[in-house]
Short mmCIF file of C-alpha atoms (C1' of nucleotides) in Angstrom, two decimals:
data_model
loop_
_atom_site.label_atom_id
_atom_site.label_comp_id
_atom_site.label_asym_id
_atom_site.label_seq_id
_atom_site.Cartn_x
_atom_site.Cartn_y
_atom_site.Cartn_z
CA MET A 1 -26.63 21.93 -16.09
CA THR A 2 -28.85 19.23 -17.47
CA LYS A 3 -29.82 18.38 -13.94
CA THR A 4 -32.96 16.34 -14.41
CA LYS A 5 -35.54 17.60 -11.95
CA ARG A 6 -37.52 15.27 -9.77
CA ASP A 7 -41.10 15.84 -8.70
CA SER A 8 -41.90 12.31 -7.68
CA TYR A 9 -40.08 9.65 -5.75
CA HIS A 10 -39.51 7.66 -8.90
CA HIS A 11 -37.48 9.21 -11.63
CA GLY A 12 -39.28 7.94 -14.67
CA ASP A 13 -36.39 7.24 -16.97
CA LEU A 14 -33.35 7.10 -14.76
CA ARG A 15 -31.52 4.62 -16.90
CA SER A 16 -31.12 6.84 -19.93
CA ALA A 17 -30.78 9.92 -17.74
CA LEU A 18 -27.70 8.35 -16.18
CA ILE A 19 -26.24 7.48 -19.57
CA SER A 20 -26.74 11.06 -20.73
CA ALA A 21 -25.23 12.41 -17.53
CA ALA A 22 -22.22 10.15 -17.94
CA GLU A 23 -21.75 11.25 -21.53
CA GLU A 24 -21.88 14.90 -20.55
CA ILE A 25 -19.38 14.45 -17.73
CA ILE A 26 -17.01 12.52 -19.95
CA ALA A 27 -17.31 15.13 -22.69
CA ALA A 28 -16.63 17.95 -20.26
CA GLU A 29 -14.05 16.46 -17.90
CA GLY A 30 -12.77 13.35 -19.64
CA VAL A 31 -12.93 9.80 -18.40
CA GLU A 32 -10.62 10.64 -15.52
CA GLY A 33 -13.11 13.25 -14.35
CA PHE A 34 -15.99 10.83 -14.29
CA THR A 35 -17.33 9.34 -11.10
CA LEU A 36 -20.47 7.35 -10.62
CA ARG A 37 -21.59 9.62 -7.83
CA LYS A 38 -21.27 12.66 -10.07
CA ALA A 39 -23.54 11.04 -12.62
CA ALA A 40 -26.01 10.23 -9.87
CA ARG A 41 -25.94 13.82 -8.59
CA LYS A 42 -26.45 15.15 -12.12
CA ALA A 43 -29.50 12.95 -12.49
CA GLY A 44 -30.69 14.13 -9.08
CA VAL A 45 -30.55 10.75 -7.50
CA SER A 46 -28.84 9.01 -4.59
CA PRO A 47 -25.39 7.41 -4.95
CA GLY A 48 -26.73 3.90 -4.73
CA ALA A 49 -29.38 4.29 -7.41
CA PRO A 50 -27.25 3.54 -10.49
CA THR A 51 -26.40 0.10 -9.19
CA HIS A 52 -30.00 -1.01 -9.62
CA HIS A 53 -29.91 -0.25 -13.33
CA PHE A 54 -26.39 -1.15 -14.33
CA GLY A 55 -25.09 -3.46 -11.65
CA SER A 56 -21.88 -1.51 -11.35
CA MET A 57 -20.08 1.50 -12.71
CA ALA A 58 -18.60 -0.64 -15.46
CA GLY A 59 -22.13 -1.53 -16.49
CA LEU A 60 -23.04 2.10 -17.04
CA LEU A 61 -19.80 2.92 -18.81
CA THR A 62 -20.26 -0.09 -21.05
CA GLN A 63 -23.45 1.48 -22.35
CA VAL A 64 -21.65 4.75 -22.95
CA ALA A 65 -18.92 2.90 -24.81
CA ARG A 66 -21.48 1.03 -26.89
CA ARG A 67 -23.14 4.26 -27.92
CA SER A 68 -19.76 5.74 -28.70
CA TYR A 69 -18.94 2.86 -31.02
CA GLU A 70 -22.27 3.38 -32.70
CA ALA A 71 -21.44 7.06 -33.22
CA LEU A 72 -18.02 6.17 -34.60
CA GLY A 73 -19.59 3.58 -36.88
CA LYS A 74 -22.00 6.15 -38.24
CA GLN A 75 -19.21 8.55 -39.06
CA LEU A 76 -17.19 5.82 -40.71
CA ALA A 77 -20.13 4.64 -42.77
CA GLY A 78 -20.70 8.17 -43.98
CA ALA A 79 -17.08 8.68 -44.92
CA ALA A 80 -16.77 5.61 -47.11
CA GLU A 81 -19.58 6.49 -49.49
CA GLY A 82 -18.61 6.79 -53.11
CA LEU A 83 -15.00 5.95 -52.49
CA GLU A 84 -13.03 2.86 -53.39
CA GLY A 85 -9.68 1.29 -52.78
CA ASN A 86 -6.97 3.19 -51.03
CA ALA A 87 -8.93 6.43 -51.24
CA ALA A 88 -11.63 4.84 -49.11
CA LEU A 89 -9.06 3.60 -46.62
CA ARG A 90 -7.55 7.05 -46.37
CA ALA A 91 -10.92 8.70 -45.83
CA LEU A 92 -11.91 6.17 -43.20
CA THR A 93 -8.67 6.52 -41.29
CA ALA A 94 -8.94 10.29 -41.36
CA VAL A 95 -12.42 10.10 -39.89
CA TYR A 96 -11.21 7.65 -37.26
CA VAL A 97 -8.53 10.10 -36.18
CA ARG A 98 -10.87 13.06 -36.23
CA PHE A 99 -13.31 11.18 -34.04
CA ALA A 100 -10.57 10.50 -31.50
CA ARG A 101 -9.55 14.15 -31.53
CA ASP A 102 -13.05 15.65 -31.38
CA TYR A 103 -14.45 13.18 -28.83
CA THR A 104 -11.35 12.39 -26.85
CA GLY A 105 -13.25 11.46 -23.71
CA ARG A 106 -15.41 8.92 -25.48
CA PHE A 107 -12.44 7.57 -27.41
CA ARG A 108 -10.36 7.13 -24.27
CA LEU A 109 -13.21 5.31 -22.60
CA MET A 110 -13.41 2.86 -25.50
CA GLY A 111 -9.85 1.82 -24.81
CA ARG A 112 -10.20 1.51 -21.05
CA THR A 113 -10.59 -2.24 -20.62
CA ASP A 114 -10.68 -1.80 -16.86
CA LEU A 115 -13.72 0.48 -16.94
CA ILE A 116 -15.98 -1.35 -19.36
CA GLU A 117 -17.20 -4.92 -19.72
CA LEU A 118 -15.44 -6.09 -22.85
CA GLU A 119 -17.32 -9.36 -22.93
CA ASP A 120 -20.69 -7.61 -23.14
CA ASP A 121 -22.47 -8.92 -26.21
CA ASP A 122 -24.07 -5.63 -27.23
CA LEU A 123 -20.75 -3.89 -26.95
CA ARG A 124 -19.00 -6.53 -29.03
CA ALA A 125 -21.68 -6.28 -31.67
CA ALA A 126 -21.35 -2.50 -31.76
CA VAL A 127 -17.60 -2.76 -32.15
CA TYR A 128 -18.03 -5.21 -34.98
CA ARG A 129 -20.61 -3.06 -36.74
CA ALA A 130 -18.49 0.07 -36.34
CA MET A 131 -15.55 -1.63 -38.05
CA ARG A 132 -17.55 -2.89 -41.01
CA PRO A 133 -16.79 0.04 -43.31
CA LEU A 134 -13.08 -0.52 -42.72
CA ALA A 135 -13.50 -4.20 -43.43
CA ALA A 136 -15.40 -3.46 -46.59
CA ALA A 137 -12.75 -1.04 -47.76
CA ALA A 138 -9.97 -3.49 -47.04
CA ALA A 139 -11.93 -6.16 -48.88
CA GLY A 140 -12.57 -3.94 -51.85
CA THR A 141 -8.95 -3.00 -52.05
CA ARG A 142 -7.36 -6.31 -51.54
CA GLY A 143 -9.90 -9.00 -52.14
CA LEU A 144 -10.84 -10.07 -48.68
CA GLY A 145 -14.03 -11.23 -47.06
CA VAL A 146 -15.88 -9.43 -44.33
CA PRO A 147 -14.73 -10.76 -40.96
CA THR A 148 -16.81 -13.00 -38.74
CA PRO A 149 -18.72 -11.25 -35.97
CA GLU A 150 -16.68 -12.95 -33.30
CA PHE A 151 -13.87 -10.68 -34.35
CA GLU A 152 -11.51 -13.56 -34.05
CA ARG A 153 -9.37 -15.10 -36.77
CA LEU A 154 -9.30 -11.71 -38.40
CA ASP A 155 -7.72 -11.43 -41.77
CA PRO A 156 -4.27 -9.90 -41.47
CA ARG A 157 -5.08 -7.42 -44.21
CA LEU A 158 -8.03 -6.09 -42.26
CA ILE A 159 -5.86 -5.72 -39.19
CA ALA A 160 -3.36 -3.92 -41.38
CA ALA A 161 -6.11 -1.42 -42.09
CA ILE A 162 -7.25 -1.00 -38.50
CA ALA A 163 -3.87 -0.78 -36.81
CA PRO A 164 -2.64 2.46 -38.40
CA ALA A 165 -5.98 4.14 -37.71
CA HIS A 166 -5.92 3.03 -34.11
CA GLY A 167 -2.31 4.06 -33.70
CA LEU A 168 -2.77 7.44 -35.32
CA ALA A 169 -5.82 8.10 -33.20
CA HIS A 170 -3.90 7.36 -30.03
CA LEU A 171 -1.01 9.56 -31.10
CA ALA A 172 -3.49 12.32 -31.87
CA THR A 173 -5.14 12.22 -28.46
CA GLU A 174 -1.75 12.25 -26.78
CA GLY A 175 -0.87 15.39 -28.69
CA ARG A 176 1.96 13.68 -30.53
CA LEU A 177 0.85 14.65 -34.02
CA ALA A 178 2.48 18.05 -34.07
CA ALA A 179 -0.40 20.35 -34.70
CA THR A 180 -0.52 21.79 -31.20
CA MET A 181 -0.76 25.54 -31.37
CA ARG A 182 0.80 28.02 -29.02
CA SER A 183 -2.52 28.35 -27.27
CA GLY A 184 -2.32 24.70 -26.30
CA GLU A 185 -5.30 23.92 -28.44
CA VAL A 186 -5.05 21.50 -31.32
CA ASP A 187 -4.73 22.94 -34.78
CA ALA A 188 -7.24 20.66 -36.45
CA GLN A 189 -6.43 21.75 -39.96
CA ALA A 190 -2.70 21.19 -39.59
CA GLN A 191 -3.35 17.85 -37.98
CA ASP A 192 -5.62 16.77 -40.79
CA ALA A 193 -2.96 17.76 -43.28
CA LEU A 194 -0.31 15.76 -41.45
CA VAL A 195 -2.57 12.74 -41.21
CA ASP A 196 -3.26 13.03 -44.90
CA GLU A 197 0.46 12.94 -45.64
CA VAL A 198 0.89 9.89 -43.45
CA LEU A 199 -2.00 8.17 -45.17
CA ARG A 200 -0.62 8.86 -48.62
CA ALA A 201 2.59 7.22 -47.50
CA LEU A 202 0.70 4.18 -46.21
CA TRP A 203 -2.01 3.83 -48.85
CA PRO A 204 -0.71 5.60 -51.95
CA MET B 1 6.97 -10.72 -1.26
CA THR B 2 9.78 -8.33 -1.80
CA LYS B 3 8.74 -6.53 1.33
CA THR B 4 11.77 -4.45 2.17
CA LYS B 5 12.45 -4.87 5.85
CA ARG B 6 13.08 -1.96 8.12
CA ASP B 7 15.36 -1.96 11.12
CA SER B 8 15.72 1.76 11.53
CA TYR B 9 13.36 4.69 11.39
CA HIS B 10 14.79 5.76 8.08
CA HIS B 11 14.50 3.47 5.14
CA GLY B 12 17.77 4.09 3.42
CA ASP B 13 16.68 3.97 -0.19
CA LEU B 14 12.96 4.44 -0.14
CA ARG B 15 12.81 6.17 -3.45
CA SER B 16 13.98 3.26 -5.54
CA ALA B 17 12.25 0.81 -3.24
CA LEU B 18 8.95 2.48 -4.07
CA ILE B 19 9.67 2.36 -7.78
CA SER B 20 10.45 -1.34 -7.55
CA ALA B 21 7.34 -1.97 -5.51
CA ALA B 22 5.23 -0.10 -8.05
CA GLU B 23 6.73 -2.09 -10.90
CA GLU B 24 6.02 -5.38 -9.16
CA ILE B 25 2.43 -4.43 -8.40
CA ILE B 26 1.83 -3.29 -11.96
CA ALA B 27 3.39 -6.46 -13.34
CA ALA B 28 1.28 -8.64 -11.07
CA GLU B 29 -2.05 -6.81 -11.00
CA GLY B 30 -1.92 -4.33 -13.85
CA VAL B 31 -2.21 -0.56 -13.66
CA GLU B 32 -5.78 -0.84 -12.43
CA GLY B 33 -4.56 -2.90 -9.48
CA PHE B 34 -2.01 -0.35 -8.45
CA THR B 35 -2.54 1.97 -5.52
CA LEU B 36 -0.06 4.27 -3.89
CA ARG B 37 -0.82 2.82 -0.49
CA LYS B 38 -0.09 -0.68 -1.74
CA ALA B 39 3.32 0.44 -2.89
CA ALA B 40 3.93 2.08 0.47
CA ARG B 41 2.90 -1.07 2.33
CA LYS B 42 5.14 -3.18 0.12
CA ALA B 43 8.06 -0.93 0.98
CA GLY B 44 7.09 -1.17 4.66
CA VAL B 45 6.35 2.50 5.00
CA SER B 46 3.45 4.76 5.94
CA PRO B 47 0.90 5.97 3.36
CA GLY B 48 2.20 9.50 3.41
CA ALA B 49 5.83 8.67 2.83
CA PRO B 50 5.81 8.48 -0.98
CA THR B 51 4.68 12.08 -1.25
CA HIS B 52 8.00 13.28 0.14
CA HIS B 53 9.90 11.63 -2.69
CA PHE B 54 7.59 12.01 -5.67
CA GLY B 55 5.20 14.80 -4.80
CA SER B 56 2.23 12.73 -5.87
CA MET B 57 1.25 9.37 -7.22
CA ALA B 58 1.71 10.65 -10.76
CA GLY B 59 5.29 11.52 -9.84
CA LEU B 60 6.05 7.94 -8.88
CA LEU B 61 4.27 6.47 -11.88
CA THR B 62 6.12 8.86 -14.15
CA GLN B 63 9.35 7.26 -13.02
CA VAL B 64 7.94 3.81 -13.69
CA ALA B 65 6.85 4.95 -17.15
CA ARG B 66 10.27 6.43 -17.83
CA ARG B 67 11.96 3.16 -16.94
CA SER B 68 9.47 1.29 -19.07
CA TYR B 69 10.31 3.43 -22.08
CA GLU B 70 13.96 2.74 -21.43
CA ALA B 71 13.24 -0.98 -21.41
CA LEU B 72 11.27 -0.73 -24.62
CA GLY B 73 14.03 1.30 -26.19
CA LYS B 74 16.58 -1.33 -25.31
CA GLN B 75 14.54 -4.07 -26.91
CA LEU B 76 13.97 -1.98 -30.03
CA ALA B 77 17.65 -1.15 -30.31
CA GLY B 78 18.52 -4.80 -30.10
CA ALA B 79 16.00 -5.83 -32.72
CA ALA B 80 17.18 -3.43 -35.39
CA GLU B 81 20.76 -4.65 -35.50
CA GLY B 82 21.92 -5.95 -38.83
CA LEU B 83 18.63 -5.23 -40.56
CA GLU B 84 17.75 -2.63 -43.11
CA GLY B 85 14.76 -1.22 -44.87
CA ASN B 86 11.39 -2.83 -44.50
CA ALA B 87 12.90 -5.86 -42.80
CA ALA B 88 14.08 -3.57 -39.99
CA LEU B 89 10.67 -1.95 -39.75
CA ARG B 90 9.01 -5.33 -39.54
CA ALA B 91 11.37 -6.54 -36.83
CA LEU B 92 10.93 -3.35 -34.82
CA THR B 93 7.17 -3.46 -35.01
CA ALA B 94 7.15 -7.10 -34.00
CA VAL B 95 9.24 -6.27 -30.93
CA TYR B 96 6.96 -3.35 -30.14
CA VAL B 97 3.94 -5.64 -30.14
CA ARG B 98 5.70 -8.34 -28.15
CA PHE B 99 6.65 -5.78 -25.52
CA ALA B 100 3.04 -4.70 -25.18
CA ARG B 101 1.93 -8.30 -24.88
CA ASP B 102 4.62 -9.44 -22.44
CA TYR B 103 4.56 -6.31 -20.27
CA THR B 104 0.96 -5.30 -20.62
CA GLY B 105 0.87 -3.49 -17.30
CA ARG B 106 3.84 -1.32 -18.14
CA PHE B 107 2.55 -0.71 -21.65
CA ARG B 108 -0.86 0.34 -20.42
CA LEU B 109 0.72 2.73 -17.95
CA MET B 110 2.68 4.39 -20.75
CA GLY B 111 -0.58 5.30 -22.43
CA ARG B 112 -2.34 6.59 -19.35
CA THR B 113 -1.97 10.32 -19.70
CA ASP B 114 -4.00 10.84 -16.55
CA LEU B 115 -1.62 8.84 -14.37
CA ILE B 116 1.75 10.18 -15.48
CA GLU B 117 3.24 13.63 -15.98
CA LEU B 118 3.59 13.84 -19.74
CA GLU B 119 5.46 17.13 -19.59
CA ASP B 120 8.23 15.64 -17.45
CA ASP B 121 11.53 16.26 -19.23
CA ASP B 122 13.15 12.96 -18.33
CA LEU B 123 10.10 11.10 -19.53
CA ARG B 124 9.98 12.99 -22.79
CA ALA B 125 13.65 12.29 -23.35
CA ALA B 126 13.14 8.61 -22.67
CA VAL B 127 10.26 8.47 -25.13
CA TYR B 128 12.37 10.16 -27.74
CA ARG B 129 15.30 7.83 -27.18
CA ALA B 130 13.10 4.76 -27.27
CA MET B 131 11.73 5.73 -30.65
CA ARG B 132 15.11 6.37 -32.23
CA PRO B 133 15.51 2.89 -33.74
CA LEU B 134 12.16 3.30 -35.47
CA ALA B 135 13.17 6.71 -36.72
CA ALA B 136 16.45 5.34 -38.00
CA ALA B 137 14.72 2.50 -39.80
CA ALA B 138 12.21 4.84 -41.37
CA ALA B 139 15.06 7.10 -42.41
CA GLY B 140 17.06 4.22 -43.86
CA THR B 141 14.08 3.06 -45.80
CA ARG B 142 12.72 6.25 -47.09
CA GLY B 143 15.38 8.90 -46.89
CA LEU B 144 14.30 10.85 -43.84
CA GLY B 145 16.15 12.65 -41.08
CA VAL B 146 16.04 11.72 -37.43
CA PRO B 147 13.34 13.77 -35.71
CA THR B 148 14.00 16.65 -33.39
CA PRO B 149 13.97 15.81 -29.69
CA GLU B 150 10.90 17.95 -29.10
CA PHE B 151 8.98 15.28 -30.93
CA GLU B 152 7.03 17.94 -32.69
CA ARG B 153 6.80 18.58 -36.40
CA LEU B 154 7.48 14.92 -36.91
CA ASP B 155 8.04 13.69 -40.38
CA PRO B 156 4.90 12.01 -41.68
CA ARG B 157 6.92 9.01 -42.80
CA LEU B 158 8.15 8.42 -39.27
CA ILE B 159 4.62 8.65 -37.96
CA ALA B 160 3.64 6.18 -40.64
CA ALA B 161 6.12 3.80 -39.04
CA ILE B 162 5.04 4.39 -35.45
CA ALA B 163 1.29 4.33 -35.94
CA PRO B 164 0.89 0.71 -37.06
CA ALA B 165 3.15 -0.46 -34.25
CA HIS B 166 1.19 1.50 -31.69
CA GLY B 167 -2.11 0.34 -33.11
CA LEU B 168 -1.09 -3.32 -33.30
CA ALA B 169 0.21 -3.16 -29.76
CA HIS B 170 -3.07 -1.82 -28.49
CA LEU B 171 -5.05 -4.42 -30.38
CA ALA B 172 -2.78 -7.09 -28.94
CA THR B 173 -3.28 -6.00 -25.33
CA GLU B 174 -7.03 -5.86 -25.86
CA GLY B 175 -6.96 -9.44 -27.09
CA ARG B 176 -8.17 -8.47 -30.52
CA LEU B 177 -5.39 -10.20 -32.45
CA ALA B 178 -7.07 -13.60 -32.51
CA ALA B 179 -4.44 -15.75 -30.90
CA THR B 180 -6.37 -16.26 -27.68
CA MET B 181 -6.38 -19.92 -26.75
CA ARG B 182 -9.20 -21.82 -25.18
CA SER B 183 -7.44 -21.46 -21.84
CA GLY B 184 -7.84 -17.72 -22.11
CA GLU B 185 -4.10 -17.29 -22.30
CA VAL B 186 -2.52 -15.70 -25.33
CA ASP B 187 -0.97 -17.97 -27.90
CA ALA B 188 2.19 -16.00 -28.40
CA GLN B 189 3.39 -18.00 -31.38
CA ALA B 190 0.13 -17.66 -33.27
CA GLN B 191 0.04 -13.97 -32.48
CA ASP B 192 3.56 -13.47 -33.74
CA ALA B 193 2.66 -15.27 -36.95
CA LEU B 194 -0.39 -13.08 -37.45
CA VAL B 195 1.58 -9.94 -36.76
CA ASP B 196 4.18 -11.08 -39.24
CA GLU B 197 1.52 -11.44 -41.91
CA VAL B 198 0.19 -7.99 -41.17
CA LEU B 199 3.66 -6.54 -41.34
CA ARG B 200 4.37 -8.18 -44.69
CA ALA B 201 1.21 -6.54 -45.98
CA LEU B 202 2.31 -3.16 -44.68
CA TRP B 203 6.05 -3.28 -45.34
CA PRO B 204 6.54 -5.85 -48.10
"C1'" DC C 1 -58.62 -2.10 -2.03
"C1'" DT C 2 -54.81 -5.04 -1.29
"C1'" DT C 3 -50.70 -7.17 -2.72
"C1'" DT C 4 -46.76 -7.54 -5.31
"C1'" DT C 5 -43.13 -5.71 -7.93
"C1'" DG C 6 -39.95 -2.40 -9.30
"C1'" DT C 7 -37.43 1.97 -7.75
"C1'" DC C 8 -35.06 4.67 -5.02
"C1'" DT C 9 -32.96 6.39 -0.31
"C1'" DA C 10 -30.21 6.30 3.93
"C1'" DG C 11 -26.46 4.88 5.95
"C1'" DA C 12 -22.58 2.36 6.46
"C1'" DC C 13 -18.10 0.01 4.97
"C1'" DA C 14 -13.62 -0.36 3.34
"C1'" DC C 15 -10.98 1.84 0.56
"C1'" DT C 16 -8.40 5.76 -1.96
"C1'" DG C 17 -4.66 10.06 -2.47
"C1'" DT C 18 -3.21 13.90 -0.03
"C1'" DT C 19 -2.44 17.14 3.81
"C1'" DT C 20 -1.05 18.49 8.49
"C1'" DA C 21 1.76 18.52 12.45
"C1'" DG C 22 5.06 16.21 14.87
"C1'" DA C 23 8.48 12.41 15.94
"C1'" DT C 24 12.88 10.47 14.70
"C1'" DT C 25 17.24 10.10 12.67
"C1'" DG C 26 21.66 11.00 10.02
"C1'" DC C 27 25.00 14.38 8.80
"C1'" DG C 28 27.82 18.40 8.39
"C1'" DT C 29 29.68 21.86 11.12
"C1'" DG C 30 31.58 24.06 14.92
"C1'" DC D 1 33.01 14.82 20.10
"C1'" DA D 2 28.71 17.31 20.59
"C1'" DC D 3 25.18 20.13 18.56
"C1'" DG D 4 21.81 21.84 15.52
"C1'" DC D 5 19.97 21.54 11.16
"C1'" DA D 6 17.93 19.28 7.49
"C1'" DA D 7 16.10 15.28 5.75
"C1'" DT D 8 13.04 11.58 6.45
"C1'" DC D 9 9.26 9.22 7.99
"C1'" DT D 10 4.80 8.59 11.06
"C1'" DA D 11 0.15 9.33 12.79
"C1'" DA D 12 -4.05 11.03 12.20
"C1'" DA D 13 -7.32 13.24 9.72
"C1'" DC D 14 -10.05 14.84 5.45
"C1'" DA D 15 -12.83 14.58 1.56
"C1'" DG D 16 -13.68 11.66 -1.68
"C1'" DT D 17 -14.72 7.02 -4.07
"C1'" DG D 18 -17.76 2.39 -5.48
"C1'" DT D 19 -20.67 -0.82 -3.50
"C1'" DC D 20 -23.63 -3.24 -0.10
"C1'" DT D 21 -27.76 -3.88 3.05
"C1'" DA D 22 -32.12 -2.30 4.95
"C1'" DG D 23 -35.97 -0.29 4.40
"C1'" DA D 24 -39.13 3.50 2.44
"C1'" DC D 25 -42.01 4.68 -1.31
"C1'" DA D 26 -44.89 4.41 -5.45
"C1'" DA D 27 -46.96 2.31 -9.32
"C1'" DA D 28 -49.00 -1.66 -11.50
"C1'" DA D 29 -51.54 -6.17 -10.97
"C1'" DG D 30 -54.85 -9.05 -8.81
#
DNA sequence: CTTTTGTCTAGACACTGTTTAGATTGCGTG
DNA sequence: CACGCAATCTAAACAGTGTCTAGACAAAAG
């Protein structure tokens, strides 16, 4: 589809072309449908080419994961505006779950510790930045400082805010939140309603 | 190690030998270290043999996942005894997290929808049975019926009990619950303490 | 214009899961 | 007991995979 054409021996911007190709494959076929060679073919390049830019498949997927965390962070930041306390926590969690449902491929990749380089500094920073709105909400609600970037020694109350979101998101992607229609598709509205009920039980 | 010896052409009990082999590999090298051929070699059998018993790799791993859910269910059932209300929920969640930490390979497999056959009836039943203690605790706490076996149209209050456990477990396996020592190993005691704090914030 | 540096290809390697056809065995039945 | 059937397993191949090593090519630097 987005097969980047080649007129010259050199590609020009292969690095970002491969990232885009990977994102498209993951969006269309999921993480399990992704192969490095597919991405190379989509970019119109030989199987060995990606190695020069990313070192390994995990290197490429780490970039995709980083960008995905940035996207999630943006959505979270937007959702928290103008809200405070438990209302903010509910809104943030709802967005977290919607992200997992709407971008299941990306979300699954973010949890695949075998496919990405967790120790990558840029990735860690992106994860930290993405979680900031949740941290802020937890702090606003319960009097708690923003966590250190190392993401270690986290405050239990922040974890208490992240865990339900993470858990709900996983349940959603596994189709365990009811809301599956007869067509097999996910009934987004019904799912949102269910999530809202859960959230009102957790953060009244 | 546990290489099952062969004296005759037929194995005798290849089916369960393959399941055991798979469990050992997953325990030792994680899901990402598992290959079907490895399991076959460990059972002292040709690469094509497993297909006759399980149809595909997913068939074998589905059995491993089923047994893992049974193990988890046993631990949950044991943890709930003699406890009521939020104390039961806290104990159950703590066990859930400990299971994920102590049997990370198994736990990761349970979440890999691409490696197992989610629609398998035995698996679904095992999942349902494993979650019963959580459902009972949520019911005892908040006046809620035990969910239907189809695991659809779940009560939001039950989901509110499962989600934090699931989320905490994932965070634990990703090493995001502090509690990682300088050696790189997980400080189980510190992690348990942190989880306990989180749980007291969620279910006071 | 030449050299150096960064990109990319070609081909191979050691794997993977699965399929095919055939060899081997145990078991129920005559 | 002997026979044939059905179950079980093997051997070999197939189409893939990620990654490595040479070397080909092109653009930038001297």
